[in-house]
N, CA and C atoms as an extended XYZ file, in Angstrom:
456
Properties=species:S:1:pos:R:3:atomname:S:1:resname:S:1:resid:I:1 pbc="F F F"
N        -6.321       -5.234      -15.428 N   MET     1
C        -7.187       -5.412      -14.291 CA  MET     1
C        -7.362       -4.060      -13.592 C   MET     1
N        -8.542       -3.843      -13.081 N   THR     2
C        -8.824       -2.577      -12.416 CA  THR     2
C        -8.150       -2.522      -11.046 C   THR     2
N        -8.067       -1.319      -10.508 N   GLU     3
C        -7.486       -1.114       -9.184 CA  GLU     3
C        -8.258       -1.906       -8.123 C   GLU     3
N        -9.582       -1.882       -8.201 N   GLN     4
C       -10.399       -2.620       -7.231 CA  GLN     4
C       -10.195       -4.122       -7.357 C   GLN     4
N       -10.037       -4.591       -8.588 N   GLY     5
C        -9.765       -6.016       -8.797 CA  GLY     5
C        -8.430       -6.420       -8.195 C   GLY     5
N        -7.429       -5.571       -8.363 N   LEU     6
C        -6.115       -5.842       -7.782 CA  LEU     6
C        -6.164       -5.837       -6.254 C   LEU     6
N        -6.964       -4.935       -5.711 N   ILE     7
C        -7.112       -4.879       -4.253 CA  ILE     7
C        -7.774       -6.153       -3.744 C   ILE     7
N        -8.789       -6.652       -4.461 N   ARG     8
C        -9.416       -7.916       -4.084 CA  ARG     8
C        -8.408       -9.065       -4.132 C   ARG     8
N        -7.612       -9.094       -5.189 N   TRP     9
C        -6.600      -10.142       -5.319 CA  TRP     9
C        -5.523       -9.999       -4.240 C   TRP     9
N        -5.256       -8.787       -3.819 N   GLY    10
C        -4.309       -8.584       -2.724 CA  GLY    10
C        -4.800       -9.216       -1.439 C   GLY    10
N        -6.081       -9.063       -1.165 N   ARG    11
C        -6.666       -9.692        0.025 CA  ARG    11
C        -6.588      -11.217       -0.070 C   ARG    11
N        -6.840      -11.723       -1.265 N   VAL    12
C        -6.724      -13.173       -1.485 CA  VAL    12
C        -5.278      -13.624       -1.267 C   VAL    12
N        -4.331      -12.834       -1.751 N   ALA    13
C        -2.910      -13.184       -1.596 CA  ALA    13
C        -2.504      -13.207       -0.124 C   ALA    13
N        -3.001      -12.266        0.662 N   ILE    14
C        -2.706      -12.255        2.099 CA  ILE    14
C        -3.281      -13.512        2.751 C   ILE    14
N        -4.527      -13.840        2.432 N   ALA    15
C        -5.151      -15.050        2.982 CA  ALA    15
C        -4.387      -16.303        2.540 C   ALA    15
N        -3.925      -16.315        1.302 N   PHE    16
C        -3.151      -17.435        0.783 CA  PHE    16
C        -1.838      -17.588        1.558 C   PHE    16
N        -1.147      -16.484        1.775 N   GLY    17
C         0.100      -16.526        2.544 CA  GLY    17
C        -0.130      -17.009        3.960 C   GLY    17
N        -1.231      -16.566        4.568 N   MET    18
C        -1.567      -17.011        5.922 CA  MET    18
C        -1.856      -18.508        5.938 C   MET    18
N        -2.605      -18.970        4.939 N   ALA    19
C        -2.956      -20.389        4.863 CA  ALA    19
C        -1.724      -21.257        4.640 C   ALA    19
N        -0.758      -20.759        3.873 N   LEU    20
C         0.466      -21.527        3.647 CA  LEU    20
C         1.276      -21.696        4.928 C   LEU    20
N         1.255      -20.684        5.787 N   MET    21
C         2.036      -20.723        7.026 CA  MET    21
C         1.430      -21.631        8.089 C   MET    21
N         0.127      -21.722        8.131 N   LEU    22
C        -0.550      -22.370        9.259 CA  LEU    22
C        -0.150      -23.824        9.490 C   LEU    22
N        -0.101      -24.686        8.475 N   PRO    23
C         0.298      -26.079        8.757 CA  PRO    23
C         1.696      -26.183        9.371 C   PRO    23
N         2.612      -25.367        8.915 N   SER    24
C         3.965      -25.394        9.484 CA  SER    24
C         3.960      -24.869       10.918 C   SER    24
N         3.170      -23.842       11.159 N   ALA    25
C         3.099      -23.288       12.514 CA  ALA    25
C         2.610      -24.336       13.504 C   ALA    25
N         1.729      -25.192       13.063 N   LEU    26
C         1.166      -26.195       13.963 CA  LEU    26
C         1.975      -27.484       14.029 C   LEU    26
N         2.824      -27.738       13.030 N   GLY    27
C         3.470      -29.039       13.004 CA  GLY    27
C         4.974      -29.071       12.868 C   GLY    27
N         5.608      -27.950       12.609 N   ALA    28
C         7.062      -27.958       12.395 CA  ALA    28
C         7.812      -28.118       13.709 C   ALA    28
N         9.003      -28.669       13.603 N   ALA    29
C         9.870      -28.798       14.777 CA  ALA    29
C        10.263      -27.405       15.276 C   ALA    29
N        10.583      -27.321       16.545 N   PHE    30
C        10.950      -26.038       17.120 CA  PHE    30
C        12.403      -25.703       16.807 C   PHE    30
N        12.621      -24.440       16.509 N   HIS    31
C        13.968      -23.926       16.241 CA  HIS    31
C        14.637      -23.663       17.582 C   HIS    31
N        15.968      -23.798       17.628 N   CYS    32
C        16.688      -23.602       18.898 CA  CYS    32
C        16.487      -22.198       19.473 C   CYS    32
N        16.298      -21.185       18.610 N   ASP    33
C        16.068      -19.829       19.108 CA  ASP    33
C        14.761      -19.728       19.884 C   ASP    33
N        13.799      -20.562       19.516 N   GLU    34
C        12.508      -20.495       20.192 CA  GLU    34
C        12.615      -20.921       21.654 C   GLU    34
N        13.475      -21.857       21.953 N   SER    35
C        13.616      -22.286       23.346 CA  SER    35
C        14.117      -21.138       24.218 C   SER    35
N        14.963      -20.297       23.679 N   ASN    36
C        15.443      -19.130       24.421 CA  ASN    36
C        14.296      -18.153       24.686 C   ASN    36
N        13.464      -17.944       23.689 N   VAL    37
C        12.304      -17.066       23.854 CA  VAL    37
C        11.340      -17.662       24.879 C   VAL    37
N        11.107      -18.976       24.803 N   PHE    38
C        10.233      -19.629       25.782 CA  PHE    38
C        10.762      -19.415       27.198 C   PHE    38
N        12.089      -19.471       27.355 N   ARG    39
C        12.705      -19.249       28.670 CA  ARG    39
C        12.408      -17.829       29.155 C   ARG    39
N        12.569      -16.841       28.264 N   HIS    40
C        12.290      -15.461       28.661 CA  HIS    40
C        10.819      -15.283       29.037 C   HIS    40
N         9.932      -15.868       28.262 N   ILE    41
C         8.498      -15.751       28.562 CA  ILE    41
C         8.190      -16.403       29.909 C   ILE    41
N         8.778      -17.567       30.154 N   THR    42
C         8.571      -18.253       31.434 CA  THR    42
C         9.127      -17.428       32.594 C   THR    42
N        10.304      -16.854       32.407 N   ASP    43
C        10.873      -15.985       33.454 CA  ASP    43
C         9.946      -14.810       33.733 C   ASP    43
N         9.451      -14.178       32.687 N   PHE    44
C         8.536      -13.055       32.876 CA  PHE    44
C         7.263      -13.515       33.589 C   PHE    44
N         6.775      -14.691       33.227 N   GLY    45
C         5.575      -15.222       33.864 CA  GLY    45
C         5.758      -15.466       35.345 C   GLY    45
N         6.990      -15.767       35.773 N   ARG    46
C         7.308      -15.963       37.191 CA  ARG    46
C         7.624      -14.658       37.904 C   ARG    46
N         7.686      -13.563       37.141 N   GLY    47
C         8.008      -12.267       37.748 CA  GLY    47
C         9.490      -11.957       37.766 C   GLY    47
N        10.292      -12.744       37.060 N   ASP    48
C        11.736      -12.511       37.007 CA  ASP    48
C        12.055      -11.670       35.776 C   ASP    48
N        12.373      -10.396       36.010 N   PHE    49
C        12.682       -9.480       34.917 CA  PHE    49
C        14.176       -9.143       34.869 C   PHE    49
N        15.006       -9.939       35.551 N   SER    50
C        16.430       -9.613       35.660 CA  SER    50
C        17.194       -9.799       34.350 C   SER    50
N        16.756      -10.699       33.481 N   GLU    51
C        17.410      -10.922       32.187 CA  GLU    51
C        16.343      -10.898       31.097 C   GLU    51
N        15.909       -9.714       30.711 N   PRO    52
C        14.760       -9.634       29.806 CA  PRO    52
C        15.010      -10.100       28.379 C   PRO    52
N        16.249      -10.081       27.932 N   GLY    53
C        16.482      -10.433       26.537 CA  GLY    53
C        15.920       -9.357       25.628 C   GLY    53
N        15.871       -9.664       24.362 N   ARG    54
C        15.295       -8.719       23.418 CA  ARG    54
C        13.984       -9.283       22.919 C   ARG    54
N        12.946       -8.572       22.809 N   PRO    55
C        12.701       -7.156       23.036 CA  PRO    55
C        12.164       -6.844       24.409 C   PRO    55
N        12.505       -7.626       25.380 N   GLY    56
C        12.151       -7.276       26.747 CA  GLY    56
C        10.678       -7.393       27.053 C   GLY    56
N        10.038       -6.260       27.269 N   LEU    57
C         8.651       -6.272       27.745 CA  LEU    57
C         7.654       -6.890       26.764 C   LEU    57
N         8.038       -7.068       25.519 N   LEU    58
C         7.138       -7.741       24.580 CA  LEU    58
C         6.805       -9.144       25.072 C   LEU    58
N         7.764       -9.787       25.731 N   TRP    59
C         7.519      -11.145       26.223 CA  TRP    59
C         6.430      -11.153       27.284 C   TRP    59
N         6.276      -10.047       27.982 N   LEU    60
C         5.226       -9.961       28.997 CA  LEU    60
C         3.846      -10.155       28.374 C   LEU    60
N         3.675       -9.682       27.140 N   LEU    61
C         2.387       -9.836       26.456 CA  LEU    61
C         2.074      -11.289       26.113 C   LEU    61
N         3.110      -12.133       26.064 N   LEU    62
C         2.898      -13.532       25.713 CA  LEU    62
C         2.730      -14.442       26.933 C   LEU    62
N         2.916      -13.905       28.129 N   THR    63
C         2.827      -14.732       29.334 CA  THR    63
C         1.448      -15.345       29.581 C   THR    63
N         0.325      -14.783       29.118 N   PRO    64
C        -0.953      -15.465       29.352 CA  PRO    64
C        -0.997      -16.885       28.786 C   PRO    64
N        -0.198      -17.176       27.777 N   ALA    65
C        -0.171      -18.540       27.233 CA  ALA    65
C         0.307      -19.542       28.273 C   ALA    65
N         1.052      -19.076       29.273 N   LEU    66
C         1.556      -19.975       30.307 CA  LEU    66
C         0.448      -20.536       31.197 C   LEU    66
N        -0.726      -19.944       31.144 N   ARG    67
C        -1.846      -20.420       31.959 CA  ARG    67
C        -2.437      -21.735       31.442 C   ARG    67
N        -2.092      -22.084       30.198 N   LEU    68
C        -2.584      -23.349       29.649 CA  LEU    68
C        -1.932      -24.498       30.400 C   LEU    68
N        -2.660      -25.597       30.550 N   ASP    69
C        -2.187      -26.705       31.380 CA  ASP    69
C        -1.011      -27.466       30.781 C   ASP    69
N        -1.138      -27.900       29.558 N   ALA    70
C        -0.106      -28.755       28.961 CA  ALA    70
C         0.973      -27.915       28.283 C   ALA    70
N         2.236      -28.254       28.473 N   PRO    71
C         3.312      -27.524       27.789 CA  PRO    71
C         3.152      -27.503       26.265 C   PRO    71
N         2.622      -28.582       25.703 N   ALA    72
C         2.402      -28.611       24.251 CA  ALA    72
C         1.369      -27.565       23.837 C   ALA    72
N         0.374      -27.343       24.691 N   ASP    73
C        -0.637      -26.321       24.400 CA  ASP    73
C        -0.037      -24.923       24.473 C   ASP    73
N         0.868      -24.710       25.417 N   VAL    74
C         1.557      -23.421       25.534 CA  VAL    74
C         2.357      -23.157       24.263 C   VAL    74
N         3.120      -24.155       23.828 N   ALA    75
C         3.932      -24.006       22.621 CA  ALA    75
C         3.060      -23.744       21.400 C   ALA    75
N         1.931      -24.436       21.301 N   THR    76
C         1.026      -24.228       20.169 CA  THR    76
C         0.426      -22.828       20.205 C   THR    76
N         0.035      -22.370       21.382 N   ALA    77
C        -0.531      -21.024       21.511 CA  ALA    77
C         0.493      -19.964       21.112 C   ALA    77
N         1.751      -20.163       21.535 N   LEU    78
C         2.795      -19.207       21.174 CA  LEU    78
C         3.060      -19.240       19.670 C   LEU    78
N         3.054      -20.421       19.090 N   ARG    79
C         3.238      -20.533       17.644 CA  ARG    79
C         2.090      -19.837       16.905 C   ARG    79
N         0.877      -19.990       17.391 N   LEU    80
C        -0.259      -19.319       16.744 CA  LEU    80
C        -0.151      -17.803       16.881 C   LEU    80
N         0.391      -17.334       18.003 N   SER    81
C         0.590      -15.886       18.147 CA  SER    81
C         1.640      -15.393       17.151 C   SER    81
N         2.674      -16.197       16.916 N   ALA    82
C         3.691      -15.831       15.927 CA  ALA    82
C         3.103      -15.857       14.519 C   ALA    82
N         2.254      -16.831       14.252 N   TRP    83
C         1.564      -16.908       12.964 CA  TRP    83
C         0.712      -15.647       12.757 C   TRP    83
N         0.011      -15.223       13.789 N   ALA    84
C        -0.809      -14.011       13.697 CA  ALA    84
C         0.069      -12.777       13.458 C   ALA    84
N         1.203      -12.699       14.147 N   ALA    85
C         2.115      -11.561       13.956 CA  ALA    85
C         2.643      -11.530       12.524 C   ALA    85
N         2.980      -12.685       11.980 N   SER    86
C         3.467      -12.726       10.598 CA  SER    86
C         2.355      -12.415        9.609 C   SER    86
N         1.139      -12.739        9.964 N   SER    87
C         0.002      -12.366        9.118 CA  SER    87
C        -0.148      -10.841        9.071 C   SER    87
N         0.082      -10.199       10.203 N   VAL    88
C         0.069       -8.733       10.247 CA  VAL    88
C         1.194       -8.176        9.374 C   VAL    88
N         2.344       -8.840        9.382 N   THR    89
C         3.447       -8.405        8.524 CA  THR    89
C         3.041       -8.455        7.055 C   THR    89
N         2.378       -9.529        6.639 N   LEU    90
C         1.905       -9.616        5.244 CA  LEU    90
C         0.978       -8.447        4.916 C   LEU    90
N         0.055       -8.170        5.827 N   TRP    91
C        -0.876       -7.072        5.599 CA  TRP    91
C        -0.128       -5.737        5.529 C   TRP    91
N         0.837       -5.538        6.427 N   ALA    92
C         1.583       -4.273        6.458 CA  ALA    92
C         2.415       -4.089        5.186 C   ALA    92
N         3.008       -5.161        4.687 N   VAL    93
C         3.738       -5.086        3.418 CA  VAL    93
C         2.788       -4.682        2.304 C   VAL    93
N         1.594       -5.244        2.320 N   TRP    94
C         0.567       -4.880        1.337 CA  TRP    94
C         0.247       -3.382        1.419 C   TRP    94
N        -0.016       -2.903        2.632 N   ARG    95
C        -0.394       -1.494        2.810 CA  ARG    95
C         0.737       -0.553        2.412 C   ARG    95
N         1.963       -0.882        2.819 N   PHE    96
C         3.113       -0.056        2.464 CA  PHE    96
C         3.265        0.060        0.957 C   PHE    96
N         3.249       -1.070        0.296 N   THR    97
C         3.466       -1.067       -1.155 CA  THR    97
C         2.299       -0.413       -1.874 C   THR    97
N         1.098       -0.646       -1.397 N   LEU    98
C        -0.080       -0.009       -1.993 CA  LEU    98
C         0.020        1.506       -1.879 C   LEU    98
N         0.472        1.967       -0.746 N   ARG    99
C         0.589        3.402       -0.507 CA  ARG    99
C         1.750        4.027       -1.277 C   ARG    99
N         2.874        3.302       -1.332 N   ALA   100
C         4.075        3.859       -1.947 CA  ALA   100
C         4.087        3.723       -3.467 C   ALA   100
N         3.492        2.652       -3.986 N   VAL   101
C         3.584        2.411       -5.431 CA  VAL   101
C         2.179        2.291       -6.013 C   VAL   101
N         1.667        1.068       -6.098 N   ASP   102
C         0.323        0.850       -6.631 CA  ASP   102
C        -0.153       -0.548       -6.253 C   ASP   102
N        -1.389       -0.869       -6.643 N   ALA   103
C        -1.995       -2.135       -6.241 CA  ALA   103
C        -1.317       -3.336       -6.886 C   ALA   103
N        -0.875       -3.225       -8.125 N   SER   104
C        -0.222       -4.380       -8.758 CA  SER   104
C         1.122       -4.674       -8.087 C   SER   104
N         1.843       -3.653       -7.687 N   SER   105
C         3.099       -3.862       -6.971 CA  SER   105
C         2.842       -4.434       -5.576 C   SER   105
N         1.776       -3.984       -4.937 N   ALA   106
C         1.422       -4.512       -3.619 CA  ALA   106
C         1.070       -5.993       -3.711 C   ALA   106
N         0.330       -6.360       -4.735 N   LEU   107
C        -0.010       -7.765       -4.949 CA  LEU   107
C         1.256       -8.594       -5.159 C   LEU   107
N         2.161       -8.090       -5.986 N   ALA   108
C         3.418       -8.804       -6.240 CA  ALA   108
C         4.242       -8.930       -4.960 C   ALA   108
N         4.296       -7.875       -4.160 N   ALA   109
C         5.087       -7.910       -2.925 CA  ALA   109
C         4.564       -8.973       -1.963 C   ALA   109
N         3.256       -9.029       -1.796 N   VAL   110
C         2.666      -10.006       -0.879 CA  VAL   110
C         2.864      -11.424       -1.406 C   VAL   110
N         2.689      -11.612       -2.706 N   LEU   111
C         2.892      -12.943       -3.280 CA  LEU   111
C         4.349      -13.388       -3.164 C   LEU   111
N         5.269      -12.474       -3.415 N   LEU   112
C         6.688      -12.824       -3.302 CA  LEU   112
C         7.076      -13.163       -1.867 C   LEU   112
N         6.612      -12.355       -0.915 N   LEU   113
C         6.937      -12.628        0.483 CA  LEU   113
C         6.234      -13.894        0.962 C   LEU   113
N         4.944      -13.984        0.711 N   GLY   114
C         4.150      -15.099        1.222 CA  GLY   114
C         4.557      -16.457        0.683 C   GLY   114
N         5.141      -16.496       -0.496 N   THR   115
C         5.543      -17.772       -1.083 CA  THR   115
C         7.047      -18.013       -1.003 C   THR   115
N         7.780      -17.089       -0.414 N   SER   116
C         9.223      -17.256       -0.250 CA  SER   116
C         9.498      -18.456        0.660 C   SER   116
N        10.425      -19.302        0.253 N   MET   117
C        10.735      -20.488        1.059 CA  MET   117
C        11.326      -20.093        2.423 C   MET   117
N        12.112      -19.038        2.460 N   SER   118
C        12.660      -18.583        3.733 CA  SER   118
C        11.536      -18.113        4.657 C   SER   118
N        10.598      -17.369        4.103 N   TRP   119
C         9.443      -16.895        4.879 CA  TRP   119
C         8.624      -18.084        5.374 C   TRP   119
N         8.354      -19.026        4.488 N   GLN   120
C         7.556      -20.188        4.864 CA  GLN   120
C         8.241      -21.036        5.935 C   GLN   120
N         9.562      -21.046        5.917 N   ALA   121
C        10.296      -21.874        6.871 CA  ALA   121
C        10.424      -21.241        8.256 C   ALA   121
N        10.359      -19.919        8.351 N   HIS   122
C        10.656      -19.272        9.632 CA  HIS   122
C         9.615      -18.265       10.126 C   HIS   122
N         8.650      -17.899        9.327 N   SER   123
C         7.742      -16.809        9.705 CA  SER   123
C         6.855      -17.127       10.898 C   SER   123
N         6.646      -18.370       11.207 N   PHE   124
C         5.759      -18.770       12.303 CA  PHE   124
C         6.526      -19.032       13.597 C   PHE   124
N         7.843      -18.880       13.566 N   GLU   125
C         8.643      -19.191       14.745 CA  GLU   125
C         8.510      -18.106       15.812 C   GLU   125
N         8.530      -18.534       17.043 N   VAL   126
C         8.414      -17.620       18.181 CA  VAL   126
C         9.805      -17.039       18.420 C   VAL   126
N        10.066      -15.954       17.711 N   ARG   127
C        11.376      -15.287       17.770 CA  ARG   127
C        11.149      -13.787       17.835 C   ARG   127
N        12.172      -13.084       18.224 N   THR   128
C        12.070      -11.633       18.364 CA  THR   128
C        11.587      -10.969       17.083 C   THR   128
N        12.212      -11.270       15.961 N   ASP   129
C        11.875      -10.579       14.718 CA  ASP   129
C        10.456      -10.852       14.255 C   ASP   129
N         9.908      -11.994       14.623 N   THR   130
C         8.533      -12.318       14.236 CA  THR   130
C         7.552      -11.301       14.813 C   THR   130
N         7.844      -10.797       16.001 N   TYR   131
C         6.954       -9.840       16.658 CA  TYR   131
C         7.361       -8.391       16.421 C   TYR   131
N         8.651       -8.133       16.341 N   VAL   132
C         9.128       -6.756       16.202 CA  VAL   132
C         8.859       -6.208       14.800 C   VAL   132
N         9.006       -7.027       13.778 N   LEU   133
C         8.785       -6.546       12.405 CA  LEU   133
C         7.376       -6.006       12.187 C   LEU   133
N         6.313       -6.745       12.524 N   PRO   134
C         4.988       -6.153       12.296 CA  PRO   134
C         4.730       -4.914       13.148 C   PRO   134
N         5.247       -4.902       14.382 N   LEU   135
C         5.070       -3.706       15.211 CA  LEU   135
C         5.775       -2.497       14.598 C   LEU   135
N         6.971       -2.712       14.086 N   THR   136
C         7.717       -1.630       13.441 CA  THR   136
C         6.995       -1.134       12.202 C   THR   136
N         6.528       -2.064       11.386 N   LEU   137
C         5.805       -1.668       10.169 CA  LEU   137
C         4.521       -0.915       10.504 C   LEU   137
N         3.810       -1.358       11.528 N   LEU   138
C         2.572       -0.666       11.916 CA  LEU   138
C         2.856        0.749       12.405 C   LEU   138
N         3.897        0.911       13.200 N   VAL   139
C         4.263        2.253       13.672 CA  VAL   139
C         4.654        3.134       12.483 C   VAL   139
N         5.424        2.588       11.561 N   MET   140
C         5.820        3.362       10.380 CA  MET   140
C         4.601        3.774        9.556 C   MET   140
N         3.643        2.864        9.415 N   LEU   141
C         2.419        3.211        8.691 CA  LEU   141
C         1.647        4.318        9.401 C   LEU   141
N         1.611        4.250       10.723 N   LEU   142
C         0.913        5.289       11.481 CA  LEU   142
C         1.599        6.648       11.358 C   LEU   142
N         2.928        6.627       11.284 N   LEU   143
C         3.671        7.888       11.222 CA  LEU   143
C         3.778        8.459        9.813 C   LEU   143
N         3.495        7.650        8.811 N   TRP   144
C         3.612        8.082        7.427 CA  TRP   144
C         2.452        9.023        7.085 C   TRP   144
N         2.803       10.224        6.728 N   ARG   145
C         1.783       11.194        6.332 CA  ARG   145
C         1.743       11.265        4.814 C   ARG   145
N         0.557       11.427        4.268 N   SER   146
C         0.422       11.467        2.826 CA  SER   146
C         1.029       12.737        2.230 C   SER   146
N         0.992       13.819        2.993 N   THR   147
C         1.614       15.066        2.538 CA  THR   147
C         2.413       15.648        3.699 C   THR   147
N         3.468       16.328        3.350 N   ALA   148
C         4.287       16.950        4.383 CA  ALA   148
C         3.514       18.117        5.001 C   ALA   148
N         3.589       18.221        6.312 N   ARG   149
C         2.924       19.309        7.008 CA  ARG   149
C         3.921       20.013        7.913 C   ARG   149
N         3.738       21.286        8.053 N   VAL   150
C         4.573       22.067        8.961 CA  VAL   150
C         3.767       22.312       10.211 C   VAL   150
N         4.392       22.061       11.346 N   ARG   151
C         3.674       22.291       12.609 CA  ARG   151
C         3.515       23.778       12.846 C   ARG   151
N         2.408       24.122       13.424 N   ASP   152
C         2.145       25.538       13.779 CA  ASP   152
C         2.844       25.900       15.045 C   ASP   152
């Protein structure tokens, strides 16, 4: 298969991984760790920053979900934000592997991650790692230079 064909299949694999996560994100029971995160987000929404937890100010970005009327809607909105963050993780894994190795390895990496039972069971949960991992990968991608350069 050509490089362009593999890149097309990589995009399909990312969409497939996202589609696999979505039903669980909308219907799975909440993990006990999520209630702790919900507490931190609620505290931040009230202006209480005395016990920020980890990663602290990241929870501030999720406080707009508290404006929704029904608590179930708040939980669903937060779950969808976690689903979106994990979707970014799939894309970042694709980009990293594509850059470091090749398109066939990138396709394999996304398929392996996206279909992993552990990933499918927890990737949509509103937890610290769900948000920190894609942010870390994005920063690493931004800092990765294709060739070493010496500053003037």
